[in-house]
Short mmCIF file of C-alpha atoms and ligand atoms in Angstrom, two decimals:
data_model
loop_
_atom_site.label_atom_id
_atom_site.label_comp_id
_atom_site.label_asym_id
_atom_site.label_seq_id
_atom_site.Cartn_x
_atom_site.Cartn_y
_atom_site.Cartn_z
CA UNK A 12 61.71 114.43 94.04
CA UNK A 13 65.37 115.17 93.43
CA UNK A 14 67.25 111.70 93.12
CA UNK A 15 69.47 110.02 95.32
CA UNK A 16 73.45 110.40 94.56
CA UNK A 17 75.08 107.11 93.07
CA UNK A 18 78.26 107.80 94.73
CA UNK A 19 79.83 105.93 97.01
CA UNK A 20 80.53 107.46 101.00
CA UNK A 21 83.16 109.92 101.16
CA UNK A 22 86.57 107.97 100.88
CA UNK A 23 84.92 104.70 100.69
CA UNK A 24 84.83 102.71 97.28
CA UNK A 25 82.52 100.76 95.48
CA UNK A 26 84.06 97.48 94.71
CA UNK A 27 82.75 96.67 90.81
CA UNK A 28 83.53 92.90 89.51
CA UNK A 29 86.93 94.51 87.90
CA UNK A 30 87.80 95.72 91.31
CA UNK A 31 87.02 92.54 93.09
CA UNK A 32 89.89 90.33 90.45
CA UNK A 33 92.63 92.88 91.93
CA UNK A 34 91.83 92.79 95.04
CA UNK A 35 91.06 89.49 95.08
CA UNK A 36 94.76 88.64 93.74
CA UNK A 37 96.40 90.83 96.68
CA UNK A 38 94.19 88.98 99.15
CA UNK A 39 95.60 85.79 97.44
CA UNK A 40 98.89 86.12 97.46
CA UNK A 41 99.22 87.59 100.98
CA UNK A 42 97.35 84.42 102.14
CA UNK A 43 100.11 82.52 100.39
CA UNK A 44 103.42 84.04 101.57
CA UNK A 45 102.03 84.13 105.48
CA UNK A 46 100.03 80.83 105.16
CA UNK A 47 103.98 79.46 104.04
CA UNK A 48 105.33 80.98 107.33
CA UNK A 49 102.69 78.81 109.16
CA UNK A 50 100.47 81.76 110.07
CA UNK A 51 96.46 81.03 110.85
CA UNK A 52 93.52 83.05 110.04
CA UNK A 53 91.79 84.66 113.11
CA UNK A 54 88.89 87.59 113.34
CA UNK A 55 88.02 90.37 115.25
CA UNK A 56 84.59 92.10 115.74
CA UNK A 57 84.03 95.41 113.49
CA UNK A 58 83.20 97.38 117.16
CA UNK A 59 85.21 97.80 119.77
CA UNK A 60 84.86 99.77 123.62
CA UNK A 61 86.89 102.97 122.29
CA UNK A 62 89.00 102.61 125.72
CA UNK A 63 90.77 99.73 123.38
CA UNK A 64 92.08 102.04 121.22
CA UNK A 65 92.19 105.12 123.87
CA UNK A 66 95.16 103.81 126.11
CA UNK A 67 97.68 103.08 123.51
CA UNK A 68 96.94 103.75 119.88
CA UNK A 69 97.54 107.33 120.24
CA UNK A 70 95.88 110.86 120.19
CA UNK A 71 95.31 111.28 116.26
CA UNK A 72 93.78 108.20 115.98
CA UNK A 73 91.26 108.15 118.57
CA UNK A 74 90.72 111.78 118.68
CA UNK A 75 90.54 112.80 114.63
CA UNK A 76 90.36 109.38 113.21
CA UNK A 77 87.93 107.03 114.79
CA UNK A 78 83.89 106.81 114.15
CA UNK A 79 82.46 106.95 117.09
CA UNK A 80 78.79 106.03 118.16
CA UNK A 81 77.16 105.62 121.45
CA UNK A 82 74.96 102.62 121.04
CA UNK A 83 71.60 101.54 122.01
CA UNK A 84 72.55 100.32 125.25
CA UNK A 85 74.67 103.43 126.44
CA UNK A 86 78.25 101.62 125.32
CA UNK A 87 80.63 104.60 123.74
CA UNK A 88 81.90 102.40 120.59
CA UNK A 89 84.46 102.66 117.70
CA UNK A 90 83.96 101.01 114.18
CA UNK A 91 87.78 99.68 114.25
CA UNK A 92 90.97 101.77 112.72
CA UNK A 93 92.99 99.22 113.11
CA UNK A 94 93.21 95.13 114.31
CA UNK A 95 96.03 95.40 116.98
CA UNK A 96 94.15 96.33 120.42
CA UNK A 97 91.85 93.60 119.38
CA UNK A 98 94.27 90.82 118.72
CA UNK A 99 96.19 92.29 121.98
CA UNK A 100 92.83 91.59 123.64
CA UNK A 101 92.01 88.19 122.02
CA UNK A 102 95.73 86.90 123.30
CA UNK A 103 95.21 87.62 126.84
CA UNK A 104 91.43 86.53 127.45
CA UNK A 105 93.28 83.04 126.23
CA UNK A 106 96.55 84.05 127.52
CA UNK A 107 97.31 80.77 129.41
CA UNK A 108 95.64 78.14 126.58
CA UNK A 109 97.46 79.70 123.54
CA UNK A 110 100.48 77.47 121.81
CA UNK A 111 103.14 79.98 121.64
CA UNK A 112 104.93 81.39 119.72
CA UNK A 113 101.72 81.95 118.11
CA UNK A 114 101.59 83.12 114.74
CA UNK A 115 98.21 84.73 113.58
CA UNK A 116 97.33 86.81 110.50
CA UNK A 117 93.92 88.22 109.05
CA UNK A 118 92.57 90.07 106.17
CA UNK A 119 90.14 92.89 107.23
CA UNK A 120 88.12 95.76 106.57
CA UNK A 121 88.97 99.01 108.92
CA UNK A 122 87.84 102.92 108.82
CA UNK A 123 89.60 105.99 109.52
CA UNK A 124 88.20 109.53 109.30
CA UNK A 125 91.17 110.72 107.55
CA UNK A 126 91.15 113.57 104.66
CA UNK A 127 91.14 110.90 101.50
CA UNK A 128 93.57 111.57 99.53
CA UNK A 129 96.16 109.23 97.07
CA UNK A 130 96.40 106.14 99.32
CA UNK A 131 94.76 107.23 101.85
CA UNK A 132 90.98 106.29 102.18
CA UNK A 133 88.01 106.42 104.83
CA UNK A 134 87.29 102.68 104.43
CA UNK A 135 90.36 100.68 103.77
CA UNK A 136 91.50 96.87 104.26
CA UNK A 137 94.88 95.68 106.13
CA UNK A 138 96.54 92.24 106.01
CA UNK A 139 97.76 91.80 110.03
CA UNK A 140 100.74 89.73 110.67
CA UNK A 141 101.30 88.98 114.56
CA UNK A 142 103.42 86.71 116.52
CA UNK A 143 103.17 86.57 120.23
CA UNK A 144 105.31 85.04 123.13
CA UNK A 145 108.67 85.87 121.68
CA UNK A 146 111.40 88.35 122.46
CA UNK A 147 114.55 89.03 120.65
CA UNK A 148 115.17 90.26 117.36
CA UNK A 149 114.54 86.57 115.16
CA UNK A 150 110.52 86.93 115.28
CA UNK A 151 111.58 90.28 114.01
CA UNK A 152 113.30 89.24 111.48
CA UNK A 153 111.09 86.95 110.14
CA UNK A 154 108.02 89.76 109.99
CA UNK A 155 109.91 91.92 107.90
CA UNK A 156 111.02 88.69 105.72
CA UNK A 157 107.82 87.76 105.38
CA UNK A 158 107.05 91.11 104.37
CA UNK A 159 109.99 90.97 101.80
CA UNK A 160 108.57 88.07 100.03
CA UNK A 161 105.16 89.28 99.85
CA UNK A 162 106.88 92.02 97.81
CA UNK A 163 108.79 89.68 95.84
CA UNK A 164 105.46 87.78 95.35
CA UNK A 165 103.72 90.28 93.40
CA UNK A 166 106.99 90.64 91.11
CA UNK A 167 109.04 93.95 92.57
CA UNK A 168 112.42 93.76 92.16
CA UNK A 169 114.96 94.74 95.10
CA UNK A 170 115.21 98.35 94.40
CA UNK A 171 111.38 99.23 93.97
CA UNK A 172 111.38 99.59 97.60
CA UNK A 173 113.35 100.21 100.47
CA UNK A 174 112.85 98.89 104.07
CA UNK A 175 113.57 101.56 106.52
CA UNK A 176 114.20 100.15 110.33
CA UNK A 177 114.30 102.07 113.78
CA UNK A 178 114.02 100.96 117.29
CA UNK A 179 111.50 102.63 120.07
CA UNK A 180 114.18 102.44 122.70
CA UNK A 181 116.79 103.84 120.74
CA UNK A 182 114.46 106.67 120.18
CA UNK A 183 113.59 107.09 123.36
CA UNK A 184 117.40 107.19 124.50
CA UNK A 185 118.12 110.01 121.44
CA UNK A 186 115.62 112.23 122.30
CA UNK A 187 116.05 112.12 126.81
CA UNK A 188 119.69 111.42 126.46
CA UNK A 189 121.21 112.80 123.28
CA UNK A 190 118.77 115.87 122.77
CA UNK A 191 117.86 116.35 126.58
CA UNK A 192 114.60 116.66 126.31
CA UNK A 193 111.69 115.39 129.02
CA UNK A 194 109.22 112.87 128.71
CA UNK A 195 106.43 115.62 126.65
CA UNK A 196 109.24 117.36 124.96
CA UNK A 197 109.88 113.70 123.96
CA UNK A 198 106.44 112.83 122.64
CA UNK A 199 105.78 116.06 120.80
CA UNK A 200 109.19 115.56 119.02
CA UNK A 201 108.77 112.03 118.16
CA UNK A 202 105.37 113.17 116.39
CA UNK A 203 107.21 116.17 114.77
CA UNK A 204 110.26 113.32 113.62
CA UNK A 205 106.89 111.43 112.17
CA UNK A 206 105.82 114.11 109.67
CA UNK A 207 109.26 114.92 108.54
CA UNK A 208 108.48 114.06 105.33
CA UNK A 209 105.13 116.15 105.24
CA UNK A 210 105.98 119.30 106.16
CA UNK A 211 108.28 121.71 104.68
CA UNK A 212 111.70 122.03 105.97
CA UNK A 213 111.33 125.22 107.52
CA UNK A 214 108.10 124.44 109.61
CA UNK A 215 110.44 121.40 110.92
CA UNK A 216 112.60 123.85 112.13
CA UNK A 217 110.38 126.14 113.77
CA UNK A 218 108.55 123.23 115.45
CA UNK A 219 111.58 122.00 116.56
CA UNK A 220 112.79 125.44 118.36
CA UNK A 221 108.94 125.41 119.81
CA UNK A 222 109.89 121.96 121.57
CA UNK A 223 113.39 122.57 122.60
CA UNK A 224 112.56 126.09 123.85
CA UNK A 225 114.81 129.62 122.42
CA UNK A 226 117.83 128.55 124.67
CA UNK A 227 118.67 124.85 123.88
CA UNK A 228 117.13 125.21 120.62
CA UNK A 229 120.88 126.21 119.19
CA UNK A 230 122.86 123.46 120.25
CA UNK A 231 119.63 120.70 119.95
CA UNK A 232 119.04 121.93 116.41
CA UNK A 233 122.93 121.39 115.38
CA UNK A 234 122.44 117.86 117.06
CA UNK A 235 119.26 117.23 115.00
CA UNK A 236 121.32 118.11 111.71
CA UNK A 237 124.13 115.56 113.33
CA UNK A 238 121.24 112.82 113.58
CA UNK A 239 119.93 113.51 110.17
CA UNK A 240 123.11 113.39 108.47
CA UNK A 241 123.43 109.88 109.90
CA UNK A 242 123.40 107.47 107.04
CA UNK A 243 124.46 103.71 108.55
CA UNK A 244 124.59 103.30 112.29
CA UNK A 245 128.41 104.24 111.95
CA UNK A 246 127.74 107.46 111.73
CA UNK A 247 125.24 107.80 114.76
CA UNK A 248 126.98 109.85 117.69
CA UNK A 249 129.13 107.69 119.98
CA UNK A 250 126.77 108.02 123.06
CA UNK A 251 123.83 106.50 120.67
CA UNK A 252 125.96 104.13 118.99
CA UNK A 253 126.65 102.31 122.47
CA UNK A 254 123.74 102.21 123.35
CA UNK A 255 122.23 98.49 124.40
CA UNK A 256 118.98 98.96 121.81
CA UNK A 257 121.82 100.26 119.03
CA UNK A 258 123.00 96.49 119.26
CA UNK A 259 119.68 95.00 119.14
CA UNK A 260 119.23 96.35 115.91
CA UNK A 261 122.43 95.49 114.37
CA UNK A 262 121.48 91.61 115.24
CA UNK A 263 118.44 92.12 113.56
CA UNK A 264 120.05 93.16 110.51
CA UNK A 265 122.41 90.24 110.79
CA UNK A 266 119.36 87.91 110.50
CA UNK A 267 117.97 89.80 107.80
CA UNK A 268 120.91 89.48 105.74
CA UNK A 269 120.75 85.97 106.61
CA UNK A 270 117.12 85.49 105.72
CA UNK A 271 118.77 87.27 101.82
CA UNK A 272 116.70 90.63 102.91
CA UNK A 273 118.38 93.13 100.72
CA UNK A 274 117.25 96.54 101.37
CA UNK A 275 116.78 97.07 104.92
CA UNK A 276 118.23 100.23 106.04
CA UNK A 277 118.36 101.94 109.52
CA UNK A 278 116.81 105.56 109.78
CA UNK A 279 117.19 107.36 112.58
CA UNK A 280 113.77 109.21 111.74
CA UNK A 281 111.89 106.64 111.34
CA UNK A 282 109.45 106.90 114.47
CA UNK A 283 106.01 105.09 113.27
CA UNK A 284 103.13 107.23 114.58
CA UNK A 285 101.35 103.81 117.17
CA UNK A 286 102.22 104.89 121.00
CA UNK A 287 102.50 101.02 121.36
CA UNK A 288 105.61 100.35 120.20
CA UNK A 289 108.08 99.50 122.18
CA UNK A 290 111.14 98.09 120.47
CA UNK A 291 112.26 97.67 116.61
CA UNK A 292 110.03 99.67 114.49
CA UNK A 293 109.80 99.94 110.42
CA UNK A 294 108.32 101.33 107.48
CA UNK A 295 108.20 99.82 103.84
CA UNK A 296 108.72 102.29 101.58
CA UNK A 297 108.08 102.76 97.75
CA UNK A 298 111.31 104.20 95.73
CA UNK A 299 109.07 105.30 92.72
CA UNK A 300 109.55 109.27 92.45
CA UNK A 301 105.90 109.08 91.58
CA UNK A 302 105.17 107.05 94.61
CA UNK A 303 107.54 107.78 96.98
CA UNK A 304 105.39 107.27 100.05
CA UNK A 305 105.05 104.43 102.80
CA UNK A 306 103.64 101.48 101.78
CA UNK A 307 103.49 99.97 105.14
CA UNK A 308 105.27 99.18 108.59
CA UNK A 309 104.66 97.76 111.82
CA UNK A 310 107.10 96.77 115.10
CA UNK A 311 107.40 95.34 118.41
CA UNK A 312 104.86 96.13 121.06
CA UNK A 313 105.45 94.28 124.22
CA UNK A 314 102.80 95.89 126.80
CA UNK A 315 99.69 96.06 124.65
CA UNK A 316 98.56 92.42 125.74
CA UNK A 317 99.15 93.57 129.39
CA UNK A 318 96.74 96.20 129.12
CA UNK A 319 93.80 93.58 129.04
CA UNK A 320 94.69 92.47 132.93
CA UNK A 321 96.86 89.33 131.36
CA UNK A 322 100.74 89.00 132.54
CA UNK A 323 102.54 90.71 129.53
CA UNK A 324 103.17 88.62 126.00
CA UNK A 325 105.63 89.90 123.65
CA UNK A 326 104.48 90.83 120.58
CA UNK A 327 105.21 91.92 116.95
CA UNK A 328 103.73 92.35 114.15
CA UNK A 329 102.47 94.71 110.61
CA UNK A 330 99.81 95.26 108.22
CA UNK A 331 100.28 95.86 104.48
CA UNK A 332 97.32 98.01 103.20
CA UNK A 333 95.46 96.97 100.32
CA UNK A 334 95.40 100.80 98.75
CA UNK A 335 99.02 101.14 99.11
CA UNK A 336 99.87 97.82 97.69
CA UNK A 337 97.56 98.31 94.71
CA UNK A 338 99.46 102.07 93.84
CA UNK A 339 102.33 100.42 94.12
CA UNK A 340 101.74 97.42 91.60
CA UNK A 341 99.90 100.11 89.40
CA UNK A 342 102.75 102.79 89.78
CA UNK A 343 105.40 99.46 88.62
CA UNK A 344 103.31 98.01 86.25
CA UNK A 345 103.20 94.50 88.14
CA UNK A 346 99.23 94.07 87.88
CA UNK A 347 98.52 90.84 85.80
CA UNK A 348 95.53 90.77 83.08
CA UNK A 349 92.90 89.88 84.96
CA UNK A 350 89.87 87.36 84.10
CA UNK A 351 86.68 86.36 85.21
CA UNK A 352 86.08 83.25 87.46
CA UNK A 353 83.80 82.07 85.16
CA UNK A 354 85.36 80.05 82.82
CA UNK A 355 82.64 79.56 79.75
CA UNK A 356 80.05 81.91 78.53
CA UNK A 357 77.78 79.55 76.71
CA UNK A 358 75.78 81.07 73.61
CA UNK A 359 72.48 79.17 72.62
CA UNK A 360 72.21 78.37 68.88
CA UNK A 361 68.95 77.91 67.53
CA UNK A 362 66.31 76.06 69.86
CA UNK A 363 68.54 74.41 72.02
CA UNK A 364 68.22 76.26 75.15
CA UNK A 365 66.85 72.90 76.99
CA UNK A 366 70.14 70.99 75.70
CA UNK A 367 72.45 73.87 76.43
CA UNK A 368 71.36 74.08 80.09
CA UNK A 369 71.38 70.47 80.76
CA UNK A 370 75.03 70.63 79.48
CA UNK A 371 76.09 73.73 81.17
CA UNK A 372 74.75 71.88 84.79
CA UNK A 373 76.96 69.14 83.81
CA UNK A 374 80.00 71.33 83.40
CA UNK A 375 79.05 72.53 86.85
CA UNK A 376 78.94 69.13 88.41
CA UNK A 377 82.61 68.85 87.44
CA UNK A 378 83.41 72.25 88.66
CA UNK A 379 83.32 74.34 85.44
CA UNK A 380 81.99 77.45 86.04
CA UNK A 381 79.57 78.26 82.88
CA UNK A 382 77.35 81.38 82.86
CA UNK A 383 74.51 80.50 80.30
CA UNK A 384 73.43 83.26 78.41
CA UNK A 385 69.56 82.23 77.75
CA UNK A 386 68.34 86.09 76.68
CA UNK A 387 67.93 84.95 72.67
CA UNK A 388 69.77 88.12 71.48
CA UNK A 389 71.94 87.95 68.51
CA UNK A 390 74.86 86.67 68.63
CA UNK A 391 76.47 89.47 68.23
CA UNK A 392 75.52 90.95 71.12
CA UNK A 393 76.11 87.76 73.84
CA UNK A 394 79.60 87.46 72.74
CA UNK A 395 80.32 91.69 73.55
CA UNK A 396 78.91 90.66 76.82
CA UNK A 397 81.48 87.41 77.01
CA UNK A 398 84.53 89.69 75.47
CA UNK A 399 83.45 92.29 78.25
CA UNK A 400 82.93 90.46 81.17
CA UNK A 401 86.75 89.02 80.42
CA UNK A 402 85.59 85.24 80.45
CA UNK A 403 88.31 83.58 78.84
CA UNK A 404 86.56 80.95 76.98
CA UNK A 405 82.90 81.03 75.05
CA UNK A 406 80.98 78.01 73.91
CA UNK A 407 78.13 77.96 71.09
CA UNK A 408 75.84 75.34 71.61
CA UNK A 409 72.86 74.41 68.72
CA UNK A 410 71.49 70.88 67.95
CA UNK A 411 74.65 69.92 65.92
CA UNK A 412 77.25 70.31 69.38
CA UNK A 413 74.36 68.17 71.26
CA UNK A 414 73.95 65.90 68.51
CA UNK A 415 77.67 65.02 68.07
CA UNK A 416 78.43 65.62 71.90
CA UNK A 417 81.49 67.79 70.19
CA UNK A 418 81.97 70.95 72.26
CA UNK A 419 83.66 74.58 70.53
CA UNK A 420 85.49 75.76 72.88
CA UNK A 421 86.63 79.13 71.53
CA UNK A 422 89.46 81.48 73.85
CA UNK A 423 88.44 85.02 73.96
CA UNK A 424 92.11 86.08 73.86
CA UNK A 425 93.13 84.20 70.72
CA UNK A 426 90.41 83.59 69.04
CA UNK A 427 91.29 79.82 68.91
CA UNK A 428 89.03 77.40 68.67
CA UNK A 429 88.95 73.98 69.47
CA UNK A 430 86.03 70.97 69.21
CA UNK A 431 86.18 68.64 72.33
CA UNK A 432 84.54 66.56 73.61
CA UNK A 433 82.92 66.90 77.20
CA UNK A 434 86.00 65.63 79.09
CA UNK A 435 88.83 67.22 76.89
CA UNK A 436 86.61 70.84 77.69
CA UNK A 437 86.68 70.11 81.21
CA UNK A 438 90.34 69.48 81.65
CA UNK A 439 91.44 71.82 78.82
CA UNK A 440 89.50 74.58 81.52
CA UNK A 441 91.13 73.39 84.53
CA UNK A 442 94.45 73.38 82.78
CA UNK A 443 94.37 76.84 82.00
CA UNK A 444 92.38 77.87 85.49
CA UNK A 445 95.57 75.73 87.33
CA UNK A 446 98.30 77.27 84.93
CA UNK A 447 96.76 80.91 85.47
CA UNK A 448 96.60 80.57 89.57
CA UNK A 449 99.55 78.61 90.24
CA UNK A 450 101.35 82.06 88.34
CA UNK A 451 100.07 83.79 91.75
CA UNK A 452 98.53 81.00 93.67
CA UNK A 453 97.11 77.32 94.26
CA UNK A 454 93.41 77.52 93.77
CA UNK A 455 91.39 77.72 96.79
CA UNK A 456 87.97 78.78 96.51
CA UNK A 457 87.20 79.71 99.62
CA UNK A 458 89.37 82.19 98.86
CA UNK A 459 88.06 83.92 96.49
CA UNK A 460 85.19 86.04 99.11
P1 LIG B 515 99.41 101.85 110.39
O1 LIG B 515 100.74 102.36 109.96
O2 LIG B 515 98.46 102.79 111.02
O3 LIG B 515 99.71 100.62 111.35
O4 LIG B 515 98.72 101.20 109.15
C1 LIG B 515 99.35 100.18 108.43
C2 LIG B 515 99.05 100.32 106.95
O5 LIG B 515 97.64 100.31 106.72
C3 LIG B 515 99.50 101.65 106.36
O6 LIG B 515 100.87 101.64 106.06
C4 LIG B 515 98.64 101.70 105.11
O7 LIG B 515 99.13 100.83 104.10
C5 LIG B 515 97.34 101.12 105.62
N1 LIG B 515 96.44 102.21 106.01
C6 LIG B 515 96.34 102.84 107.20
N2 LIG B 515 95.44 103.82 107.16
C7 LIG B 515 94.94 103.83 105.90
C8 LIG B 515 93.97 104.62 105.21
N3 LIG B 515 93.31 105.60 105.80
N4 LIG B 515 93.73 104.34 103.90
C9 LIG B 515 94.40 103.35 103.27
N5 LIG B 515 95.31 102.57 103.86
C10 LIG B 515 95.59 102.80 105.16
C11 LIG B 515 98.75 99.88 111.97
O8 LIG B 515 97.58 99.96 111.68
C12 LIG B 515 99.30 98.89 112.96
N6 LIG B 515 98.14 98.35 113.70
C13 LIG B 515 100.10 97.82 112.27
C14 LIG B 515 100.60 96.75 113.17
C15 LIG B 515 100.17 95.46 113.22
N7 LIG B 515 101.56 96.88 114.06
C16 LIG B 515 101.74 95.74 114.68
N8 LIG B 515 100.88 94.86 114.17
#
């Protein structure tokens, strides 16, 4: 019998112990910043009617990207690409009981069949940031501060990344009003103004004269290069730069500079690829040359909730991937050294293996976390499996410690050691567990999942 392959699914990962500490810290610190901002954990279910994601989400996604199944009871469902539809959903089956402006976030797992490729994967987790029942550009403003800070959080400095903003309606009025184009012309160029920068010049061009047909192609190329050239809003032509959605972005960079937001920029060709958004769009992008992709974005999507038969609720809202993020603190060296949560290994001297685990439950009882190593190998050989498991501390335990109710407490990282007794070991362990976290976090176990 041939065996069974030990890799993981196609563009899905295993998560190993050393995998779990990383992502664990981005989980973290993401609950920080929103949980700061008064945002409260909600959750979705994993499947979802595809109609959800059919009426707004867009043709690639439902099409190319969702796993589909029909299920045992004849429902056509989607495992879910992203959390959106269903939060849009969750809002207006309470739509009249909510406290508004409601601010709701959650950590989640989602799958897209996409071609895997650097940052992109088949299985992938998002942090979603939503806030529903308000217009105007301040709720904006403080979802793209919040995502500013969860940047800052992890360490990057202002010009790691850049914040690129855009607005649906100002879109919209470029391409009917500026480039003359109808409602499909529209939608096909908005999608070709999305993978500007993944196709080659040229095939830009040649798409472009495809949607404008051989006649206006001319003149709406030459207006294209006009758009492009566009650096600030100043430069936008006059017709766009009056335009009513023009000035709702220019109050929502006034708030950001408020809010100390320093690297929010508008780009014209910025179009996000969601068919729900309706208003201020944006992207967060990574300046690395070796990274120089989008990290993530989100935007205003007023007439999702209204899909779900409720009266319409403003809405806006993003979600930070957890691939992206990780290339990015990888790519700027802003991953910490990471440790165990297990605090001592304890190593059994002699006979004392009935002492040692009496002690190590006592540990527990104060909330020490001490993984007792009762396989009688050498020494030798438990502390490798201490030094590799990345537990910061080891204890040896023989008849002498229990005698003398004197503890070793060595630290794997500096070979110190120190003899305390059974309350200076527990607070010398918290102290370092409450100095570590409190670097990233305050300690909350519930969540570390
Ligand atoms: P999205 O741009 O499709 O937006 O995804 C947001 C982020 O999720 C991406 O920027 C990326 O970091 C991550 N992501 C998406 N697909 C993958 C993948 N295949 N592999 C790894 N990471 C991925 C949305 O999903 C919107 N629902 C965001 C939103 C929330 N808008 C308003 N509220």
């Amino acid at each position: 019998m041939t065996s069974l392959s030990s890799e993981s699914y196609k563009g899905a990962r295993d998560w190993y112990p050393e995998d779990m500490r990383v992502r664990n810290y981005i989980f973290r610190t993401w609950r920080r910043i929103v949980k700061s901002y008064g945002y409260e954990a909600y959750d979705a279910p994993l499947l979802e009617p595809i109609e959800v994601y059919a009426a707004k989400s867009g043709q690639e996604l439902v099409n190319e990207q969702t796993y589909q199944f029909v299920d045992r009871g004849e429902r056509r469902v989607a495992i879910r690409p992203e959390m959106t539809p269903s939060v849009s959903r969750m809002i207006a089956a309470r739509r009249q009981e909510i406290a508004y402006p409601a601010r709701w976030y959650n950590i989640g797992q989602y799958m897209r069949y996409e071609r895997p490729q650097r940052g992109r994967e088949r299985e992938f987790w998002q942090l979603n940031c939503d806030i529903f029942g308000m217009d105007g550009a301040l709720p904006e403003a403080e979802i793209i501060s919040m995502g500013y800070d969860l940047m800052k959080a992890f360490g990057a400095a202002d010009d790691m990344f850049a914040i690129r903003i855009n607005n649906r309606q100002v879109i919209n009025f470029m391409m009917a009003h500026y480039l003359g184009l109808d409602t499909i012309q529209a939608q096909l160029m908005i999608k070709l103004f999305d993978r500007k920068g993944k196709i080659a010049s040229d095939a830009f061009r040649d798409q472009a004269i495809d949607i404008f047909g051989q006649e206006a192609a001319p003149t709406g190329l030459q207006k294209i290069a006009q758009l492009l050239a566009a650096k600030t809003m100043a430069d936008l032509p006059e017709t766009i730069r009056d335009s009513e959605a023009v000035k709702e972005i220019q109050e929502l960079f006034t708030h950001l500079e408020r809010a100390g937001v320093k690297n929010a920029v508008f780009d014209i060709t910025l179009m996000r690829g969601l068919d729900y958004y309706t208003g201020t769009v944006f992207e967060f992008f990574d300046t690395h040359p070796e990274n120089n992709r989008a990290l993530f974005g989100g935007g205003r999507y007023d007439g999702l909730v209204s899909l779900f038969g409720a009266d319409p609720v403003s809405a806006v809202g993003f979600a930070p991937g957890l691939t992206m993020t990780q290339l990015f603190l990888e790519t700027h060296g802003l991953l910490p050294t990471f440790f165990s949560t297990t605090d001592i290994y304890m190593i059994v001297v002699g006979d004392s293996l009935r002492g040692a685990a009496k002690l190590a439950k006592e540990f527990r009882t104060e909330g020490v976390n001490v993984e007792l190593d009762f396989t009688g190998r050498k020494i030798d050989k438990q502390l490798k499996t201490a030094v590799k498991k990345a537990i910061p501390y080891i204890m040896f335990i023989g008849d002498e410690e229990l005698a003398s109710e004197t503890y070793p407490l060595k630290d794997t990282t500096t070979s110190n050691e120190q003899k305390l007794s059974f309350e200076r070991v527990v607070s010398t362990v918290k102290d370092r567990r409450r100095k570590k976290t409190s670097e990233e976090d305050e300690f909350d176990v519930s969540d570390l999942a």
